[in-house]
Coordinates of C-alpha atoms in Angstrom, one line a residue:
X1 CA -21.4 2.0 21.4
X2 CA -21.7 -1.3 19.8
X3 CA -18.6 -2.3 18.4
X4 CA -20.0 -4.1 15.6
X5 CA -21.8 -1.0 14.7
X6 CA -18.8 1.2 14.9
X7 CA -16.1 -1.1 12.6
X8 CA -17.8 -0.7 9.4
X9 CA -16.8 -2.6 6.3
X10 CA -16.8 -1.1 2.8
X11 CA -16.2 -2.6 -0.5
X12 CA -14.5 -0.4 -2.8
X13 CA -14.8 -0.4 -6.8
X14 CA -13.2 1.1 -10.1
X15 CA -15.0 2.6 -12.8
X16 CA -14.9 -0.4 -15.5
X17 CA -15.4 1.4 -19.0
X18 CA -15.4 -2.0 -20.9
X19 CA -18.9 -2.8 -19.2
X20 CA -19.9 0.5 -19.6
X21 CA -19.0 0.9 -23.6
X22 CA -20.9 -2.9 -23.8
X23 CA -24.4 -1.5 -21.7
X24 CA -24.1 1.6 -23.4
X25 CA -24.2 -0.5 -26.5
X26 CA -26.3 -2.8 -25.8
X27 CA -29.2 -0.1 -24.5
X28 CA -28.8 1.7 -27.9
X29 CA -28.4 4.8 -26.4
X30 CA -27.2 7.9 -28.3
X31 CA -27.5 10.6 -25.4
X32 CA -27.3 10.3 -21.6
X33 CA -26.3 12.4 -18.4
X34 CA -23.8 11.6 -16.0
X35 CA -23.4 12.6 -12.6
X36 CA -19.6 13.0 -11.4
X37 CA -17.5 15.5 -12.9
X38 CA -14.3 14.0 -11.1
X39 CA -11.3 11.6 -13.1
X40 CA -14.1 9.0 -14.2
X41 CA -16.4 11.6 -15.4
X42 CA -13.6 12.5 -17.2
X43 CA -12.6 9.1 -18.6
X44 CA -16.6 8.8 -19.4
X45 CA -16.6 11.9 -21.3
X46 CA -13.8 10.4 -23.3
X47 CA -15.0 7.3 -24.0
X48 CA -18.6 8.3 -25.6
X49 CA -16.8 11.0 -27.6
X50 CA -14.9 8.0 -29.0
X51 CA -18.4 5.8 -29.2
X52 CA -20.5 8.8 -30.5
X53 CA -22.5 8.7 -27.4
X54 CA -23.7 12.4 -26.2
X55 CA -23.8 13.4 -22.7
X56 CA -26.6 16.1 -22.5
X57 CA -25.1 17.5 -18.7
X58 CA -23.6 16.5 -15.8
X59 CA -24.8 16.3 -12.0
X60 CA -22.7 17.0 -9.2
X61 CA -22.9 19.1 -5.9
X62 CA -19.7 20.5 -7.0
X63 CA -22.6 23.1 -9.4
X64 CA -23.3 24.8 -5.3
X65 CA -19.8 26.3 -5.4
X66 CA -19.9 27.8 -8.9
X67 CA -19.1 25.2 -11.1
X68 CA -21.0 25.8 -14.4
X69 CA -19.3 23.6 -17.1
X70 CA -16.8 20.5 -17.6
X71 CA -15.2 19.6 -20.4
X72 CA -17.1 22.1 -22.4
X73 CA -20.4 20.0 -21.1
X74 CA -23.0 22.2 -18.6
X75 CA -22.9 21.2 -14.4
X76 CA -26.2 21.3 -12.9
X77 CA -27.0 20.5 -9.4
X78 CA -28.9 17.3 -8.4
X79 CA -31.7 19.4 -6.5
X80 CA -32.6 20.6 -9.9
X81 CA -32.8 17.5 -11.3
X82 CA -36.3 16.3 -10.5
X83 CA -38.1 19.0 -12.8
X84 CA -35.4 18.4 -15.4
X85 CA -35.2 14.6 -15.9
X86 CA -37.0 13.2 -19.3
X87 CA -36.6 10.2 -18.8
X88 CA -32.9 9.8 -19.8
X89 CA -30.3 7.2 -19.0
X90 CA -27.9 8.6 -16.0
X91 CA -24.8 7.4 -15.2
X92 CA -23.1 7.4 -12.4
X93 CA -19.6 7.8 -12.3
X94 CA -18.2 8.0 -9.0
X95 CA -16.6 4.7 -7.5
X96 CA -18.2 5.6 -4.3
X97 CA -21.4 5.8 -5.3
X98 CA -24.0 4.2 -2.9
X99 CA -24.9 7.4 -1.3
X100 CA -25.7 8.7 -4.8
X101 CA -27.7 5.5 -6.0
X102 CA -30.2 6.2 -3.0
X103 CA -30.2 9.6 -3.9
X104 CA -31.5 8.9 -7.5
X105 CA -33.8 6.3 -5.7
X106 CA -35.2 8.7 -3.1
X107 CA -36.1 10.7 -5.9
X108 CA -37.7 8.8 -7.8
X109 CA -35.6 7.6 -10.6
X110 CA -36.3 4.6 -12.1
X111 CA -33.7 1.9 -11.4
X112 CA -33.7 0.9 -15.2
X113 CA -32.6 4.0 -16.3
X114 CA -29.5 4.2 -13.8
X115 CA -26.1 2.9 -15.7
X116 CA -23.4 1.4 -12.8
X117 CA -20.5 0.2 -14.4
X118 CA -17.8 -1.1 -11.9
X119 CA -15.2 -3.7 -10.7
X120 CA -15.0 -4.4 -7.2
X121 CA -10.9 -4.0 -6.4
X122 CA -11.0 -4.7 -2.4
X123 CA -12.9 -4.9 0.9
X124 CA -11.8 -2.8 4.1
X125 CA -13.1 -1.7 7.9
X126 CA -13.2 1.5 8.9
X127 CA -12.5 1.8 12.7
X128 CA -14.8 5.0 13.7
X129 CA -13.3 4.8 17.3
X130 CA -16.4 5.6 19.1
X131 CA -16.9 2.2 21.0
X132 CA -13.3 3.1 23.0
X133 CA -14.5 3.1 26.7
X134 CA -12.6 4.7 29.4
X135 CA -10.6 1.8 30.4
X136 CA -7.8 0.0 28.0
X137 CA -8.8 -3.3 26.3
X138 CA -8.8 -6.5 27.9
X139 CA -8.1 -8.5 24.6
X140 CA -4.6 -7.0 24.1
X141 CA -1.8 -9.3 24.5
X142 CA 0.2 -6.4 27.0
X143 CA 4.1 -7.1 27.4
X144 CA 5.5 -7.4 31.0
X145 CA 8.9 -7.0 30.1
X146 CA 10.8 -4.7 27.3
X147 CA 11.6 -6.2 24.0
X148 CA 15.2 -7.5 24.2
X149 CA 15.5 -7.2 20.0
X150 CA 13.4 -3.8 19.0
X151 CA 13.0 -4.4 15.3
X152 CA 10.6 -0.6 15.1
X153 CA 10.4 2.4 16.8
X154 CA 6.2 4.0 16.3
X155 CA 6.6 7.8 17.4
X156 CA 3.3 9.5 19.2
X157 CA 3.3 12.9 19.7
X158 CA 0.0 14.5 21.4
X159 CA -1.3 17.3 22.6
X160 CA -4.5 17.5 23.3
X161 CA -6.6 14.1 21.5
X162 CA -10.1 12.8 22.5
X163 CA -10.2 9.7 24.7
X164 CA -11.5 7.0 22.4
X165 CA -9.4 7.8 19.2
X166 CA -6.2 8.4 21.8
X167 CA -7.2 5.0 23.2
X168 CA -8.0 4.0 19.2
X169 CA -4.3 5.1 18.2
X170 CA -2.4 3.6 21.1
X171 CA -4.1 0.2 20.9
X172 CA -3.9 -0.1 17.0
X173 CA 0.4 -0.1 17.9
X174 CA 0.0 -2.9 20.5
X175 CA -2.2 -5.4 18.4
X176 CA 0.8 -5.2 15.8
X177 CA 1.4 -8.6 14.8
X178 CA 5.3 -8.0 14.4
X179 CA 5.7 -7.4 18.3
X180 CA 9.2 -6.7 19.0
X181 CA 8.5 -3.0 18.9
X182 CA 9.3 0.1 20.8
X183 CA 6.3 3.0 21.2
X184 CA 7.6 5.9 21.7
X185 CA 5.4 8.6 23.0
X186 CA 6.2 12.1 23.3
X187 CA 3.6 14.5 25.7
X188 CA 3.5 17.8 23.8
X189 CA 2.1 19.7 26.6
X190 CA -1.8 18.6 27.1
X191 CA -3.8 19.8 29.1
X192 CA -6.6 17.2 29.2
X193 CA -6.4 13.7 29.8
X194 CA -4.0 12.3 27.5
X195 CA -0.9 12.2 29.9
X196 CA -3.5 10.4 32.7
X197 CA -4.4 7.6 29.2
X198 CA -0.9 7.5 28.1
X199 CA 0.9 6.3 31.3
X200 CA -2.2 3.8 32.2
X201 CA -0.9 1.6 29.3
X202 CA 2.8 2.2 30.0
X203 CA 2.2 0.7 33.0
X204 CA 0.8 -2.2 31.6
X205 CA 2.9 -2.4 28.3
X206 CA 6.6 -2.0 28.9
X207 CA 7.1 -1.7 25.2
X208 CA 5.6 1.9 25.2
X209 CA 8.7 4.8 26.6
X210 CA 7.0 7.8 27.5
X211 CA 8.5 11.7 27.1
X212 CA 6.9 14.7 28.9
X213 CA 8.3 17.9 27.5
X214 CA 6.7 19.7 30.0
X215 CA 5.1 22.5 27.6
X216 CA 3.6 22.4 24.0
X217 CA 6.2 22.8 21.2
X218 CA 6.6 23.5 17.3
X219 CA 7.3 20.1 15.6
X220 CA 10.6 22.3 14.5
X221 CA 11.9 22.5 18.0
X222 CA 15.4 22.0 18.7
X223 CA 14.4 20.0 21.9
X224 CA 11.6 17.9 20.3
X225 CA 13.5 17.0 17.2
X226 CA 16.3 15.4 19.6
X227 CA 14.1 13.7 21.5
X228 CA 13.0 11.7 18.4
X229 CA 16.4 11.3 17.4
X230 CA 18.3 10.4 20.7
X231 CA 15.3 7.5 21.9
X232 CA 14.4 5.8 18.7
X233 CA 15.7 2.1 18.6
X234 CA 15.8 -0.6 16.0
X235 CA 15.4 -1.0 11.9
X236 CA 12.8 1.2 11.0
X237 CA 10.7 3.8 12.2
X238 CA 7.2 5.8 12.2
X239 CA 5.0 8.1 13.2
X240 CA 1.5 8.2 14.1
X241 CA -1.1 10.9 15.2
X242 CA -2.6 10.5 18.4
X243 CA -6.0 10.5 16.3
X244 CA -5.2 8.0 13.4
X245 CA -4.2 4.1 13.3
X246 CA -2.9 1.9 11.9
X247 CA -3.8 -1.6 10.7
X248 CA -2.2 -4.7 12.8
X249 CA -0.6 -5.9 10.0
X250 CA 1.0 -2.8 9.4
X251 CA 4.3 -3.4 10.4
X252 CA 4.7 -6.9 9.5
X253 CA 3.9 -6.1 6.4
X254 CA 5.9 -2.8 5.6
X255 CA 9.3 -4.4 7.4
X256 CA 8.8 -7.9 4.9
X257 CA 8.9 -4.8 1.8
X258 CA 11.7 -3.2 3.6
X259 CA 14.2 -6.2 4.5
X260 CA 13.9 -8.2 1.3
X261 CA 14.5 -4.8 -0.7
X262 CA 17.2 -2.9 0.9
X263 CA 14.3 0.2 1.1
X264 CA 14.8 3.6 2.5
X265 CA 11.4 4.1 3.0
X266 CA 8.3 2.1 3.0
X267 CA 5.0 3.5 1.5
X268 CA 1.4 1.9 2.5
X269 CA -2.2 3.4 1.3
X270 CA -4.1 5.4 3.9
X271 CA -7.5 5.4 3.6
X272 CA -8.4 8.9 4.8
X273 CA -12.3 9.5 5.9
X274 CA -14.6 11.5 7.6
X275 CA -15.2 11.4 11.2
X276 CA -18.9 10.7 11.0
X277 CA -19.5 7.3 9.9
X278 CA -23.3 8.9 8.4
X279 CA -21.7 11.8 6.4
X280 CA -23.5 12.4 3.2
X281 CA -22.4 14.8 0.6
X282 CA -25.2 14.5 -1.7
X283 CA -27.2 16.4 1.5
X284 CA -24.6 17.5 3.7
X285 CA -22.8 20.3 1.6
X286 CA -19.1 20.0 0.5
X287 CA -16.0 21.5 0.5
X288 CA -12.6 20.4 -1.0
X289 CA -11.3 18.4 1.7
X290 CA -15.0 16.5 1.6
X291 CA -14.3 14.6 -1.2
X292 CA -16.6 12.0 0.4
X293 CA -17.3 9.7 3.3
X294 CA -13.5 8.3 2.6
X295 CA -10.9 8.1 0.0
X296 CA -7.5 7.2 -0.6
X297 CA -4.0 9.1 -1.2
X298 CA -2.2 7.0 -3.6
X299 CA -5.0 4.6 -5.2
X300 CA -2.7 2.6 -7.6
X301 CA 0.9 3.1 -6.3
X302 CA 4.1 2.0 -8.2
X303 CA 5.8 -1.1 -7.0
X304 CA 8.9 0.6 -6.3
X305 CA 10.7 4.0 -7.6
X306 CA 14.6 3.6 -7.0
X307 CA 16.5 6.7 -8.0
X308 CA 16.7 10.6 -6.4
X309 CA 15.2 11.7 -9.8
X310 CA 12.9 9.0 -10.1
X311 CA 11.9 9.6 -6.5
X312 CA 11.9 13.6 -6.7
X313 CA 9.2 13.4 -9.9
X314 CA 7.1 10.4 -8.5
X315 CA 6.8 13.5 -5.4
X316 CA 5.7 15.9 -8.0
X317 CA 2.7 13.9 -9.6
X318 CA 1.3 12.9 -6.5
X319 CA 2.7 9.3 -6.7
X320 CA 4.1 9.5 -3.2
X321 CA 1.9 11.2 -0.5
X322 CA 3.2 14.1 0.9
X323 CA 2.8 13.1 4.6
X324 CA 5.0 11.8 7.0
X325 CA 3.2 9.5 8.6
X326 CA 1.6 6.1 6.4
X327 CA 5.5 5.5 5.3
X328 CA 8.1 3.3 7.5
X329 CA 11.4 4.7 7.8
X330 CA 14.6 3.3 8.2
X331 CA 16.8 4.4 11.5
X332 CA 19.5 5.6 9.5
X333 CA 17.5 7.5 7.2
X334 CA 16.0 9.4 9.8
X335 CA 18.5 10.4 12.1
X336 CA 20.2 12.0 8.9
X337 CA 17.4 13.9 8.3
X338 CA 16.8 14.8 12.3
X339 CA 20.8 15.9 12.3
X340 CA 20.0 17.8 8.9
X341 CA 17.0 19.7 10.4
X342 CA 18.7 20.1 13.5
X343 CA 22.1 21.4 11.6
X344 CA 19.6 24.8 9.9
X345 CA 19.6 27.6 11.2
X346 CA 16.8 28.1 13.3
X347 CA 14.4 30.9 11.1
X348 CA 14.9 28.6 8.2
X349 CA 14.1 25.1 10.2
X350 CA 10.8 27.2 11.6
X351 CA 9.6 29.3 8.9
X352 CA 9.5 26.3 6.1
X353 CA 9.8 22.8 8.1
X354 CA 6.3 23.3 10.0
X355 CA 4.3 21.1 7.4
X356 CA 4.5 17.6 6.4
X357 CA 5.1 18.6 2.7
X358 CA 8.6 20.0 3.4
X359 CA 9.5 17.1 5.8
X360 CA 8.3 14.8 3.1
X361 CA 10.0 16.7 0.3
X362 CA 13.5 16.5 2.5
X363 CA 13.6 13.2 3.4
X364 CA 12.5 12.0 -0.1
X365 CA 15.3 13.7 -1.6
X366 CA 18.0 11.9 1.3
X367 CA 16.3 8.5 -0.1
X368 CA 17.4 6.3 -3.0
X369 CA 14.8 3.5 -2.4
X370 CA 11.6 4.2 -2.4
X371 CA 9.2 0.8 -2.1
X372 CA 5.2 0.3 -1.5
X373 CA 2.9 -1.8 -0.1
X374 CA -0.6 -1.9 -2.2
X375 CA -2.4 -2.3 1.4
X376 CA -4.2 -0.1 3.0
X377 CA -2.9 -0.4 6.6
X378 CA -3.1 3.3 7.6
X379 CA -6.4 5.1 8.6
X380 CA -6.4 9.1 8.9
X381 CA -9.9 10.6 9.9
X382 CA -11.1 14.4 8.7
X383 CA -13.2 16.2 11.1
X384 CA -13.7 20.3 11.2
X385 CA -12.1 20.2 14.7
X386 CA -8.8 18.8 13.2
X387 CA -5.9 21.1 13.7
X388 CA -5.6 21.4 10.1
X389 CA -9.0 23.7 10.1
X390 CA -8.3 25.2 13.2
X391 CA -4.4 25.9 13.6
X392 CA -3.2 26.9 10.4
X393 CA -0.6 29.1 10.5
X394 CA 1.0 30.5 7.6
X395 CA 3.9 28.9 8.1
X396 CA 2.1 25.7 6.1
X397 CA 2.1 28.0 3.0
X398 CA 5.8 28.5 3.3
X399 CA 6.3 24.8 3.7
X400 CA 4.4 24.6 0.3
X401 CA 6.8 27.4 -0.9
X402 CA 9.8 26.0 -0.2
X403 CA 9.3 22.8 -1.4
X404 CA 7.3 23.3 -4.9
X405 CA 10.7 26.0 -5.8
X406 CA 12.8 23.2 -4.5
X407 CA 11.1 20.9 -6.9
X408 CA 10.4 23.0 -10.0
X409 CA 14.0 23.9 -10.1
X410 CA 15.1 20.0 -9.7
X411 CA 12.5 19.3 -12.4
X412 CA 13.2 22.1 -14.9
X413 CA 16.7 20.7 -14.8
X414 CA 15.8 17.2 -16.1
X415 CA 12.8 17.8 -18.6
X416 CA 11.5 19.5 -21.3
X417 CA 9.9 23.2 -20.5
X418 CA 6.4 21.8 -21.5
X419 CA 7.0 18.7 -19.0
X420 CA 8.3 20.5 -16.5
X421 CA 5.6 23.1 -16.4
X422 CA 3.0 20.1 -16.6
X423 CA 4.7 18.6 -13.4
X424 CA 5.3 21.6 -11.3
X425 CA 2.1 22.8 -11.8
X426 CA 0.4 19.3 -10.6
X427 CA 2.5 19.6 -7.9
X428 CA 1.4 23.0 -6.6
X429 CA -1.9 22.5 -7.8
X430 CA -2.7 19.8 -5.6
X431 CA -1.0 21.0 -2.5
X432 CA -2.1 24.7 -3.0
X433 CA -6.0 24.0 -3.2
X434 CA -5.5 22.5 0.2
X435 CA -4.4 25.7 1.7
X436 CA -6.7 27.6 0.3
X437 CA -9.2 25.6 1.8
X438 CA -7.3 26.5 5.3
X439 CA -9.6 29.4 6.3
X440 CA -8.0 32.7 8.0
X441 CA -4.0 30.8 7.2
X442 CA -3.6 34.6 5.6
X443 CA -5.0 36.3 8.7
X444 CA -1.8 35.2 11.1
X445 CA 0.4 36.7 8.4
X446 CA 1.1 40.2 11.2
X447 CA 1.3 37.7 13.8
X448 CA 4.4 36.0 12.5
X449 CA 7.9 36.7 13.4
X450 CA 9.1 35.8 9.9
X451 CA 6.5 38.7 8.8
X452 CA 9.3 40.1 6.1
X453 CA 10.1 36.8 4.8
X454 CA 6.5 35.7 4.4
X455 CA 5.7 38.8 2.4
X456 CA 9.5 38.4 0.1
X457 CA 7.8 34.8 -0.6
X458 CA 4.1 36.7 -1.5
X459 CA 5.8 38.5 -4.0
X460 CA 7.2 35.7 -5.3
X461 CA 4.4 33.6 -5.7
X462 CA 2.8 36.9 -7.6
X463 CA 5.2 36.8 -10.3
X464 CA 5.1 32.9 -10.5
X465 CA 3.0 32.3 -13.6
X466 CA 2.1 28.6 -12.5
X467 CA 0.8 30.0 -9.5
X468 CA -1.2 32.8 -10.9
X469 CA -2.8 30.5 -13.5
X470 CA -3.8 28.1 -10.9
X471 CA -5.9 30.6 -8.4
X472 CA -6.9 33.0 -11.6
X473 CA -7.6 31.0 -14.5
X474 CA -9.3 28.2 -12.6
X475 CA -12.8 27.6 -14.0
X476 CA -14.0 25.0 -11.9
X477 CA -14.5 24.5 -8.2
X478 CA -13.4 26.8 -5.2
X479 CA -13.2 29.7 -8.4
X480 CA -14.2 32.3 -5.7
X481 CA -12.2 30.9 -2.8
X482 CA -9.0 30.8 -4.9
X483 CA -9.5 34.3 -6.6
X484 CA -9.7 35.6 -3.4
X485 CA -6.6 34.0 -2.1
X486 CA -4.9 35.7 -4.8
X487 CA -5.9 38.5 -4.2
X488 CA -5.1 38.2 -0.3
X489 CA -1.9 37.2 -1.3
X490 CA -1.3 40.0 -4.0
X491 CA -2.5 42.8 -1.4
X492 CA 0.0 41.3 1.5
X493 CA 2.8 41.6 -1.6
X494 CA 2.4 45.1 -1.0
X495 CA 1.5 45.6 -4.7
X496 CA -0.9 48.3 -6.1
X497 CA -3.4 48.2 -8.6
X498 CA -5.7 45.8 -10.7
X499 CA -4.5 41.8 -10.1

């Protein structure tokens, strides 16, 4: 594929409500529909209650999985909207919007009548990885000889990854523009080309160390842990999956944060997106981890959080991601943390550490200083064939589990009851809608040798009422998916009777 075709570059914009409340205004307009019912359709629905400006419905695809109202305001779905429209003033809210603009083109809306109000806040390329050939690049400035001063250690472990975003991942370390690096990368046990890809560049790049552990293993194994631990070198370190990258400026950037503030840890944006560079959700259905053709896990993060508190709240609302990789770590942060997980006993390490959010959650609460790059220099893709569709076992749940009671009780500790509950319940709520989006995670239930403890922790989660309200009270998307959950979840319990 052409690689000018395949590195596409977006511009990415912020709802501005100022323009909006001025065109609003100006048009004289006392009644409109929007289409969005995310955060700015929120923020919209605010603003003309406070400008006396009434919105008649909202449009969004979210109406094909049961979503009737928002905000007390009807959802209907765009295919409806043809037979409907009157002539109105719609506008859009999303800030990724273009696929939604041709929509209302395609079908026949005039362009006077469509309301865009937005800032432009940055421009960025997407990598889609599919111009990768079979053979490493010839652009890539390859070192001979082994760094003499490592300043970072990037940790690879792969099973099985297809060739062009394997080759995509590996080549996005070499380009780094802070060079005195070490790559370590560990062979999970594939059983397709990856070990064959892998050692082609070690032979040409004496930077990259390379680890066969002979068979596939849990990211809680005793043996793979200590690998980590026993061959990282330098400062800092991070990891990366064999299907992500990261930007070349990556570690220049996050090490400049880290040395001139003394930080634990080092946050940068990742720009997560989908796999297919002509994914549409206005045709292509949607489901909660399409949120669109990309998106962003922390869009406005703090400048710094410097405290355990500090740092264990920011976790809880969502102002630090809850994966490991996107953050730079330093050396002696993360050997404690290896040499804690490696210190549990081993049902407790298996059973609750198989998830980035526990791993996050535990090496968050080691760290007093927590800093952040406003970059994005991290790119995660989302495809169906990701592990995280396919694998799930239940042992993510637990992960959840363990680290929302860890939390809540932190949190209950420090705040108000009304605060607290706000803040533990954002927590779970955004981590818990992910799982139940992880089709069949309650099938593998019988299958796990921690059966008992898993169904002591269902019974819990029953008698949580933040839980409860979350998956039963929920009026808005996924309402079937996360009843049924529950109720999955309730049955497992062992209970009896109505839910």
């Amino acid at each position: 594929m052409d690689k000018n075709k395949d590195i596409i570059s977006y511009d990415v914009y912020e709802l501005d409500l100022y323009d909006l409340k001025n065109k609003v205004e100006k048009l004289n307009v006392d009644e409109v529909i929007v289409y969005g019912i995310g955060n700015n359709g929120a923020e919209i629905n605010r603003l003309f209650k406070n400008i006396g400006v009434k919105i008649k419905y909202y449009l969004d695809v979210k109406a094909r999985n049961e979503v009737r109202t928002f905000k007390g305001i009807k959802v209907v779905d765009p295919e409806a909207l043809p037979e409907m429209y009157k002539g109105e003033y719609i506008v859009i809210s999303p800030s990724i919007h273009d696929s939604i603009y041709d929509w209302m083109k395609k079908h026949n809306i005039p362009d006077e009548k469509l309301i865009l109000s937005f800032y432009k806040t940055e421009s960025m390329c997407i990598d889609y990885g599919n111009h990768y050939g079979v053979k490493p690049s010839a652009d890539i400035g390859y070192c001979g000889t082994r760094t003499e001063r490592v300043k970072a250690t990037f940790v690879t472990i792969a099973y099985n990854t297809p060739e062009n975003l394997l080759r995509r991942a590996i080549e996005s370390v070499l380009r780094q523009t802070l060079r005195d690096i070490k790559y370590l990368f560990i062979l999970n046990g594939p059983t397709d080309d990856t070990a064959r890809i892998v050692n082609e560049y070690a032979k040409m790049d004496a930077r990259i160390s390379v680890i066969d552990m002979g068979c596939n293993l849990p990211w809680t194994d005793i043996k793979l842990l200590n690998a980590i631990r026993d061959n990282i070198e330098g400062d800092y370190c991070c990891q990366l999956d064999s299907d992500d990258y990261y930007d070349e400026r990556f570690l220049e950037e996050a090490v400049e944060i880290g040395d001139r503030n003394r930080a634990d840890i080092i946050c940068v944006r990742t720009c997560l997106f989908c796999a297919d560079s002509e994914y549409n959700p206005m045709d292509a259905g949607l489901d909660y981890d399409w949120h669109d053709k990309f998106y962003f896990n922390v869009v406005h993060p703090q400048c710094h959080i410097i405290g355990h508190k500090n740092i264990m709240l920011a976790y809880a609302r969502s102002k630090i991601c809850s994966t490991f990789w996107g953050k730079l770590y330093t050396n002696t942060l993360m050997k404690r943390y290896l040499d804690y997980l490696t210190n549990l006993p081993a049902a407790e390490r298996e059973l609750y550490y198989r998830l980035d959010t526990a791993m996050t959650y535990r090496i968050l609460s080691m760290a007093e200083r927590v800093f952040y790059s406003d970059k994005v220099l991290h790119f995660s893709q989302y495809s169906k064939k990701n592990s995280t569709f396919t694998l799930a076992p239940i042992e993510w749940l637990m992960s959840l589990w363990y680290s929302y009671k860890g939390l809540k009780d932190e949190i209950y500790s420090y705040y108000g009851k009304k605060k607290a509950k706000a803040y533990s319940k954002g927590f779970l709520q955004v981590h818990l809608l992910w799982m139940v989006g992880r089709k069949g995670m309650l099938d593998s239930v019988d299958s796990s040798k921690y059966r008992d403890a898993v169904i002591d922790h269902f019974r819990e989660m029953i008698s949580d009422k933040i839980f409860k309200s979350i998956l039963i009270n929920k009026g808005q998307y996924m309402k079937a998916d996360c009843r049924e959950f529950y109720e999955k979840v309730y049955a497992l319990s062992g209970k009896r009777g109505v839910v």
